[in-house]
Amino acid sequence: MTLRVTMLCATGAEVSDDLVFGGGALSDRGRREDTATEDVLPPYSLALRAPSARCARAAEALAIAATPETALRDLDCGSWYGRPRKDIVAEDPYGFSAWLTDPDAAPHGGESVARLCRRTAAWLSSLPADTERILTITEASVIRGSLVHALSAPARAFWHLGVPPLSAVTLTMRDGCWNARLGRMAIPQQQQPADGSASVAVLSTQATGRYPPLLVRP
């Protein structure tokens, strides 16, 4: 039996130099994108979400009755939670550098990348095969950890896996092996009909089987 797990990255705050550890509230644009995504979600027999308020709001916007799952929680940033990244870089540049380069490092006193990768691997391994199709609304860190496991990549590859907001990653378990399919829920775009009538929003899903883009920082 084939097991498919589609992981939708919940939309967080707009990316900026003031990025705050631990996420942030949904922006107005993020709410619009979450709502528009509803029409292109894959079929599923079980819906789960991370326990964060961000993922709860995303599930609500998509009208999905998703069950909270603690294994899908975000990486614990410890003492860095709620603080701007630029402040951490200024105060503890060596700790921040170690966090990005050593998967076992946890300078914030929270959870290391390696530990999160083990957590997500254990969760994937525990999924019942007879569920067939699972939809999860979760955090970028959990999706990164899941890809590390599915691709049999080392934990140090964690920060090199790009997971933009509304990325849709489908992991398929078949014959004891995971395969990954990467996609993205496209932002609705306005198109002007040829007859000159009112413009309409068009939503599409872009998918690719290629390895995700490389990033040099979270």
Short mmCIF file of C-alpha atoms in Angstrom, two decimals:
data_model
loop_
_atom_site.label_atom_id
_atom_site.label_comp_id
_atom_site.label_asym_id
_atom_site.label_seq_id
_atom_site.Cartn_x
_atom_site.Cartn_y
_atom_site.Cartn_z
CA MET A 1 0.00 0.00 0.00
CA THR A 2 1.21 3.51 -0.85
CA LEU A 3 1.29 6.22 1.82
CA ARG A 4 1.26 9.87 0.72
CA VAL A 5 1.97 12.70 3.13
CA THR A 6 1.42 16.20 1.77
CA MET A 7 3.02 18.88 3.94
CA LEU A 8 1.82 22.45 3.45
CA CYS A 9 4.05 25.16 4.92
CA ALA A 10 1.89 27.58 6.90
CA THR A 11 2.29 31.18 5.81
CA GLY A 12 4.16 33.23 8.38
CA ALA A 13 5.10 36.86 8.68
CA GLU A 14 6.57 38.67 5.69
CA VAL A 15 10.30 37.99 5.42
CA SER A 16 12.44 40.96 6.42
CA ASP A 17 15.59 41.89 8.28
CA ASP A 18 13.45 41.89 11.43
CA LEU A 19 12.56 38.21 11.11
CA VAL A 20 11.55 36.97 14.56
CA PHE A 21 12.46 33.51 15.83
CA GLY A 22 9.37 31.45 16.50
CA GLY A 23 7.36 32.84 13.60
CA GLY A 24 4.88 35.67 13.68
CA ALA A 25 1.32 36.58 12.85
CA LEU A 26 -0.12 36.02 9.42
CA SER A 27 0.12 39.03 7.17
CA ASP A 28 -2.91 40.24 5.23
CA ARG A 29 -1.34 38.84 2.09
CA GLY A 30 -0.75 35.52 3.83
CA ARG A 31 -4.42 35.26 4.83
CA ARG A 32 -5.49 35.88 1.24
CA GLU A 33 -3.08 33.24 -0.05
CA ASP A 34 -4.19 30.68 2.53
CA THR A 35 -7.84 31.16 1.57
CA ALA A 36 -7.06 30.93 -2.16
CA THR A 37 -5.12 27.69 -1.65
CA GLU A 38 -8.25 25.83 -0.52
CA ASP A 39 -9.35 25.03 -4.07
CA VAL A 40 -6.12 23.25 -5.04
CA LEU A 41 -5.46 21.06 -2.00
CA PRO A 42 -4.98 17.34 -2.73
CA PRO A 43 -7.49 14.75 -1.48
CA TYR A 44 -6.78 13.39 2.00
CA SER A 45 -8.18 10.93 4.51
CA LEU A 46 -6.52 12.47 7.59
CA ALA A 47 -5.63 16.11 8.29
CA LEU A 48 -3.10 17.11 10.93
CA ARG A 49 -1.52 20.41 11.90
CA ALA A 50 1.23 21.76 14.09
CA PRO A 51 -0.02 23.06 17.45
CA SER A 52 1.03 26.67 16.79
CA ALA A 53 -1.52 29.48 16.49
CA ARG A 54 -0.15 30.20 13.00
CA CYS A 55 -0.99 26.69 11.77
CA ALA A 56 -4.38 26.80 13.50
CA ARG A 57 -5.21 30.02 11.63
CA ALA A 58 -4.02 28.52 8.35
CA ALA A 59 -6.24 25.46 8.86
CA GLU A 60 -9.17 27.70 9.69
CA ALA A 61 -8.60 29.81 6.56
CA LEU A 62 -8.57 26.62 4.49
CA ALA A 63 -11.69 25.28 6.23
CA ILE A 64 -9.80 22.12 7.24
CA ALA A 65 -10.67 20.33 10.49
CA ALA A 66 -7.06 19.41 11.22
CA THR A 67 -6.11 17.60 14.44
CA PRO A 68 -3.20 19.16 16.40
CA GLU A 69 -0.12 16.91 16.40
CA THR A 70 2.72 17.75 18.81
CA ALA A 71 5.29 15.94 16.64
CA LEU A 72 4.73 18.65 14.00
CA ARG A 73 5.68 21.51 16.32
CA ASP A 74 8.27 24.07 15.25
CA LEU A 75 11.92 23.87 16.23
CA ASP A 76 12.29 25.06 19.83
CA CYS A 77 14.45 28.20 19.67
CA GLY A 78 14.80 28.42 23.43
CA SER A 79 15.93 31.83 24.66
CA TRP A 80 15.87 33.18 21.10
CA TYR A 81 12.10 32.77 20.80
CA GLY A 82 10.32 36.01 19.96
CA ARG A 83 13.56 37.91 19.33
CA PRO A 84 14.67 39.46 16.01
CA ARG A 85 17.38 37.57 14.19
CA LYS A 86 19.51 40.69 13.80
CA ASP A 87 19.67 41.09 17.59
CA ILE A 88 20.88 37.51 18.05
CA VAL A 89 23.53 37.94 15.35
CA ALA A 90 24.77 41.11 17.07
CA GLU A 91 24.80 39.62 20.58
CA ASP A 92 25.99 36.08 19.89
CA PRO A 93 27.59 35.84 16.44
CA TYR A 94 29.53 32.69 17.33
CA GLY A 95 26.48 30.93 18.69
CA PHE A 96 24.43 31.91 15.65
CA SER A 97 27.16 30.66 13.32
CA ALA A 98 27.40 27.36 15.21
CA TRP A 99 23.63 26.93 15.00
CA LEU A 100 23.77 27.21 11.19
CA THR A 101 26.77 24.94 10.71
CA ASP A 102 26.62 22.32 13.49
CA PRO A 103 23.35 20.34 13.57
CA ASP A 104 24.05 19.26 17.15
CA ALA A 105 24.47 22.84 18.41
CA ALA A 106 21.74 24.47 20.50
CA PRO A 107 23.24 27.78 21.72
CA HIS A 108 19.75 29.03 22.56
CA GLY A 109 19.19 26.20 25.02
CA GLY A 110 16.32 24.78 23.00
CA GLU A 111 16.23 22.04 20.38
CA SER A 112 19.10 21.26 18.04
CA VAL A 113 18.56 20.71 14.32
CA ALA A 114 19.72 17.10 14.66
CA ARG A 115 17.17 16.48 17.41
CA LEU A 116 14.36 17.95 15.31
CA CYS A 117 15.39 15.76 12.37
CA ARG A 118 15.21 12.69 14.60
CA ARG A 119 11.80 13.79 15.87
CA THR A 120 10.32 14.18 12.40
CA ALA A 121 11.89 10.91 11.22
CA ALA A 122 10.30 9.08 14.16
CA TRP A 123 6.92 10.65 13.35
CA LEU A 124 7.08 9.64 9.68
CA SER A 125 8.07 6.11 10.65
CA SER A 126 5.09 5.86 13.02
CA LEU A 127 2.43 6.75 10.46
CA PRO A 128 -0.08 3.95 9.79
CA ALA A 129 0.26 2.71 6.22
CA ASP A 130 -3.48 2.09 5.89
CA THR A 131 -4.20 5.84 6.17
CA GLU A 132 -3.06 6.25 2.53
CA ARG A 133 -3.33 10.07 2.23
CA ILE A 134 -2.38 12.51 4.98
CA LEU A 135 -2.46 16.29 4.77
CA THR A 136 -0.42 18.29 7.28
CA ILE A 137 -0.26 22.02 7.87
CA THR A 138 3.04 22.61 9.56
CA GLU A 139 6.21 24.64 9.99
CA ALA A 140 9.09 25.06 7.55
CA SER A 141 11.50 23.48 10.05
CA VAL A 142 9.40 20.30 10.24
CA ILE A 143 9.26 20.06 6.46
CA ARG A 144 13.04 20.51 6.27
CA GLY A 145 13.51 17.76 8.85
CA SER A 146 11.14 15.47 6.94
CA LEU A 147 13.04 16.04 3.69
CA VAL A 148 16.32 15.26 5.43
CA HIS A 149 14.84 11.89 6.41
CA ALA A 150 13.09 11.14 3.11
CA LEU A 151 16.17 12.00 1.04
CA SER A 152 18.56 10.22 3.44
CA ALA A 153 20.47 13.50 3.61
CA PRO A 154 22.79 14.43 6.48
CA ALA A 155 21.36 16.73 9.14
CA ARG A 156 23.78 19.47 8.09
CA ALA A 157 21.77 19.77 4.84
CA PHE A 158 18.83 21.12 6.88
CA TRP A 159 19.47 24.83 6.25
CA HIS A 160 20.13 24.20 2.54
CA LEU A 161 16.54 23.11 1.90
CA GLY A 162 14.42 26.07 0.83
CA VAL A 163 10.84 25.91 2.11
CA PRO A 164 8.91 29.08 1.12
CA PRO A 165 5.46 29.90 2.50
CA LEU A 166 2.74 27.73 0.94
CA SER A 167 5.28 25.21 -0.36
CA ALA A 168 3.57 21.87 -0.89
CA VAL A 169 5.85 18.89 -0.35
CA THR A 170 4.45 15.41 -0.93
CA LEU A 171 6.34 12.46 0.52
CA THR A 172 5.34 9.08 -0.88
CA MET A 173 6.23 5.82 0.85
CA ARG A 174 6.32 2.90 -1.56
CA ASP A 175 8.07 -0.45 -1.05
CA GLY A 176 9.80 0.83 2.06
CA CYS A 177 11.31 3.91 0.38
CA TRP A 178 10.32 7.57 0.48
CA ASN A 179 10.08 9.74 -2.64
CA ALA A 180 9.69 13.52 -2.51
CA ARG A 181 7.70 15.75 -4.84
CA LEU A 182 8.05 19.48 -4.37
CA GLY A 183 5.52 22.08 -5.43
CA ARG A 184 4.07 25.45 -4.58
CA MET A 185 0.57 26.84 -4.31
CA ALA A 186 0.74 29.74 -6.71
CA ILE A 187 -0.49 33.16 -5.64
CA PRO A 188 -3.72 34.12 -7.43
CA GLN A 189 -3.09 36.42 -10.37
CA GLN A 190 -5.56 38.71 -12.07
CA GLN A 191 -6.27 37.96 -15.72
CA GLN A 192 -8.20 40.25 -18.05
CA PRO A 193 -10.67 38.36 -20.28
CA ALA A 194 -10.42 39.03 -24.01
CA ASP A 195 -13.96 40.45 -24.11
CA GLY A 196 -12.96 43.30 -21.79
CA SER A 197 -15.15 42.16 -18.87
CA ALA A 198 -14.04 42.25 -15.23
CA SER A 199 -10.74 40.57 -14.44
CA VAL A 200 -10.79 37.19 -12.71
CA ALA A 201 -8.37 35.53 -10.27
CA VAL A 202 -6.61 32.44 -11.59
CA LEU A 203 -4.96 29.99 -9.18
CA SER A 204 -2.65 27.19 -10.21
CA THR A 205 -0.34 24.68 -8.58
CA GLN A 206 3.26 24.55 -9.70
CA ALA A 207 5.07 21.31 -9.00
CA THR A 208 8.58 20.11 -9.64
CA GLY A 209 10.53 16.98 -8.93
CA ARG A 210 13.79 18.84 -8.72
CA TYR A 211 15.85 19.21 -5.56
CA PRO A 212 14.82 22.30 -3.58
CA PRO A 213 16.78 25.53 -4.00
CA LEU A 214 19.81 26.11 -1.82
CA LEU A 215 19.81 28.77 0.84
CA VAL A 216 22.72 30.13 2.84
CA ARG A 217 20.65 31.20 5.84
CA PRO A 218 17.26 30.41 7.41
#
